[in-house]
Structures are given as C-alpha cells and as structure tokens.
C-alpha cells in the first residue's frame, strides 16, 4: 500500500499557493530541491564565464543546473 501511494501521480488541486514574500517562495523552492535528493554546488567564475553560461542556457532552453550536469556527465564519459 505504501509503495502505491509513493508512486502515485500527485495532482495539484485548486489555486497555486500564495507566498507572503519572495524569500518564503525561495525557501519553499530550495526545500523542494532537497527532497529530490539534489546536491548544491557553488562556484566562483569570471563575469564573462557567467554571461556565457546564461546565454548558452537561454539559447538551448536548459537551466544552469541541467546544462552543468550534462557537461560534467559528458566530460566524465570521455575520460573513461
């Protein structure tokens, strides 16, 4: 029974939640990411590199997270 409930498709019912402010919304988003077993990474890069990352993401329609994950996976595959 528990497995069925865990695998069941969850449907959103009603209106989206209203957040008191942007920080509350951000906190909810971060909590949701943590539940998905994702890990946070932080990196300091030159502003030009950040601009390149943003423009590539926009051009191919991926998030920064998706693009960086894909790049790292491909890099690891090439090394093996």
XYZ file of N, CA and C in Angstrom:
240
model
N 0.825 -1.192 0.000
C 0.000 0.000 0.000
C 0.865 1.250 0.000
N 1.937 1.248 0.791
C 2.804 2.420 0.865
C 3.472 2.698 -0.477
N 3.925 1.606 -1.168
C 4.578 1.795 -2.455
C 3.620 2.394 -3.472
N 2.369 1.970 -3.423
C 1.384 2.504 -4.350
C 1.192 3.999 -4.128
N 1.135 4.399 -2.873
C 0.948 5.813 -2.571
C 2.172 6.618 -2.978
N 3.356 6.066 -2.770
C 4.581 6.785 -3.097
C 4.707 6.971 -4.612
N 4.302 5.973 -5.382
C 4.431 6.027 -6.831
C 3.239 6.691 -7.512
N 2.217 6.998 -6.768
C 1.022 7.590 -7.358
C 1.334 8.984 -7.897
N 0.645 9.337 -8.969
C 0.815 10.664 -9.556
C 0.099 11.669 -8.671
N 0.832 12.680 -8.291
C 0.250 13.699 -7.428
C -0.324 14.798 -8.303
N -1.553 15.150 -8.062
C -2.203 16.190 -8.851
C -2.387 17.430 -8.002
N -2.151 18.557 -8.627
C -2.365 19.817 -7.935
C -3.838 20.177 -8.054
N -4.416 20.484 -6.929
C -5.832 20.802 -6.904
C -5.989 22.233 -6.426
N -6.816 22.988 -7.102
C -7.079 24.352 -6.666
C -6.041 25.339 -7.153
N -6.019 26.474 -6.496
C -5.124 27.562 -6.878
C -3.711 27.304 -6.362
N -2.705 27.851 -7.074
C -1.334 27.740 -6.562
C -1.197 28.459 -5.232
N -0.258 28.008 -4.441
C -0.055 28.596 -3.119
C 0.409 30.040 -3.239
N -0.105 30.889 -2.384
C 0.331 32.282 -2.311
C 1.387 32.388 -1.227
N 2.530 32.951 -1.571
C 3.611 33.132 -0.610
C 3.589 34.561 -0.089
N 3.986 34.731 1.156
C 3.976 36.053 1.781
C 4.979 36.986 1.106
N 6.126 36.431 0.718
C 7.144 37.249 0.066
C 8.063 36.351 -0.759
N 9.019 36.980 -1.440
C 9.919 36.233 -2.319
C 10.819 35.275 -1.544
N 11.237 35.677 -0.347
C 12.133 34.801 0.421
C 11.413 33.526 0.862
N 10.133 33.632 1.173
C 9.359 32.440 1.536
C 9.225 31.517 0.323
N 9.003 32.104 -0.834
C 8.885 31.318 -2.057
C 10.214 30.619 -2.368
N 11.331 31.351 -2.219
C 12.653 30.774 -2.458
C 12.936 29.639 -1.482
N 12.581 29.831 -0.220
C 12.804 28.791 0.787
C 12.018 27.525 0.439
N 10.793 27.686 -0.044
C 9.982 26.536 -0.445
C 10.611 25.831 -1.646
N 11.146 26.611 -2.572
C 11.797 26.036 -3.754
C 13.034 25.228 -3.351
N 13.855 25.783 -2.481
C 15.062 25.093 -2.016
C 14.689 23.810 -1.281
N 13.663 23.870 -0.457
C 13.207 22.678 0.268
C 12.746 21.600 -0.705
N 12.056 22.001 -1.766
C 11.597 21.059 -2.780
C 12.789 20.401 -3.481
N 13.821 21.174 -3.773
C 15.014 20.611 -4.404
C 15.700 19.611 -3.486
N 15.753 19.898 -2.200
C 16.385 18.990 -1.245
C 15.637 17.666 -1.179
N 14.324 17.712 -1.316
C 13.526 16.484 -1.283
C 13.813 15.605 -2.498
N 14.302 16.199 -3.565
C 14.591 15.445 -4.782
C 15.992 14.841 -4.760
N 16.652 14.873 -3.621
C 17.999 14.323 -3.458
C 19.023 15.002 -4.365
N 18.849 16.279 -4.617
C 19.826 17.043 -5.382
C 20.830 17.656 -4.422
N 22.027 17.866 -4.887
C 23.083 18.466 -4.077
C 23.436 19.826 -4.647
N 23.690 20.759 -3.754
C 24.047 22.112 -4.164
C 25.551 22.209 -4.370
N 25.941 22.926 -5.430
C 27.349 23.253 -5.618
C 27.446 24.762 -5.795
N 28.553 25.314 -5.349
C 28.783 26.745 -5.508
C 30.138 26.925 -6.161
N 30.201 27.865 -7.085
C 31.466 28.127 -7.764
C 31.572 29.612 -8.062
N 32.769 30.108 -7.991
C 33.037 31.491 -8.359
C 33.707 31.484 -9.725
N 33.114 32.200 -10.659
C 33.653 32.279 -12.014
C 33.729 33.741 -12.431
N 34.489 33.983 -13.464
C 34.583 35.337 -14.004
C 33.226 35.767 -14.560
N 32.934 37.046 -14.516
C 31.648 37.526 -15.044
C 31.414 37.121 -16.499
N 32.487 37.085 -17.290
C 32.346 36.699 -18.698
C 31.892 35.244 -18.822
N 32.408 34.396 -17.951
C 32.029 32.979 -17.966
C 30.561 32.831 -17.580
N 30.129 33.576 -16.587
C 28.724 33.542 -16.165
C 27.822 34.005 -17.307
N 28.235 35.061 -18.012
C 27.450 35.553 -19.148
C 27.340 34.497 -20.239
N 28.437 33.787 -20.489
C 28.416 32.707 -21.480
C 27.447 31.614 -21.043
N 27.525 31.226 -19.775
C 26.632 30.193 -19.245
C 25.172 30.593 -19.425
N 24.847 31.818 -19.066
C 23.465 32.289 -19.188
C 23.003 32.320 -20.642
N 23.860 32.785 -21.547
C 23.456 32.872 -22.952
C 23.288 31.490 -23.575
N 24.166 30.549 -23.222
C 24.035 29.185 -23.742
C 22.757 28.541 -23.207
N 22.493 28.720 -21.917
C 21.274 28.158 -21.321
C 20.029 28.693 -22.012
N 20.010 29.987 -22.254
C 18.850 30.594 -22.911
C 18.709 30.080 -24.340
N 19.835 29.942 -25.044
C 19.802 29.506 -26.437
C 19.293 28.079 -26.592
N 19.650 27.196 -25.666
C 19.248 25.788 -25.803
C 18.059 25.419 -24.929
N 17.588 26.371 -24.131
C 16.388 26.126 -23.331
C 16.593 25.194 -22.150
N 17.761 25.270 -21.532
C 18.026 24.456 -20.344
C 18.355 25.363 -19.175
N 18.169 24.833 -17.978
C 18.562 25.579 -16.789
C 20.070 25.450 -16.612
N 20.635 26.315 -15.780
C 22.062 26.232 -15.491
C 22.401 24.869 -14.896
N 21.552 24.386 -14.026
C 21.769 23.092 -13.388
C 21.783 21.966 -14.419
N 20.806 21.982 -15.316
C 20.730 20.940 -16.341
C 21.956 20.968 -17.246
N 22.354 22.168 -17.674
C 23.493 22.290 -18.577
C 24.788 21.841 -17.906
N 25.034 22.307 -16.693
C 26.261 21.923 -15.996
C 26.298 20.425 -15.713
N 25.164 19.848 -15.350
C 25.106 18.402 -15.111
C 25.448 17.637 -16.383
N 24.865 18.072 -17.497
C 25.119 17.407 -18.774
C 26.594 17.519 -19.170
N 27.171 18.704 -19.001
C 28.586 18.902 -19.333
C 29.473 17.990 -18.487
N 29.215 17.929 -17.195
C 30.041 17.106 -16.307
C 29.906 15.619 -16.608
N 28.696 15.167 -16.903
C 28.487 13.754 -17.235
C 29.223 13.410 -18.523
N 29.107 14.268 -19.536
C 29.807 14.015 -20.803
C 31.323 14.019 -20.609
N 31.814 14.942 -19.807
C 33.251 15.004 -19.531
C 33.721 13.708 -18.872
N 32.969 13.244 -17.894
C 33.332 12.008 -17.190
C 33.308 10.810 -18.140
N 32.333 10.774 -19.042
C 32.249 9.670 -20.004
C 33.440 9.671 -20.957
N 33.877 10.854 -21.367
C 35.012 10.960 -22.290
C 36.317 10.530 -21.637
N 36.423 10.733 -20.348
C 37.653 10.379 -19.628
C 37.776 8.877 -19.427
N 36.664 8.163 -19.467
C 36.695 6.709 -19.211
C 36.910 5.922 -20.448
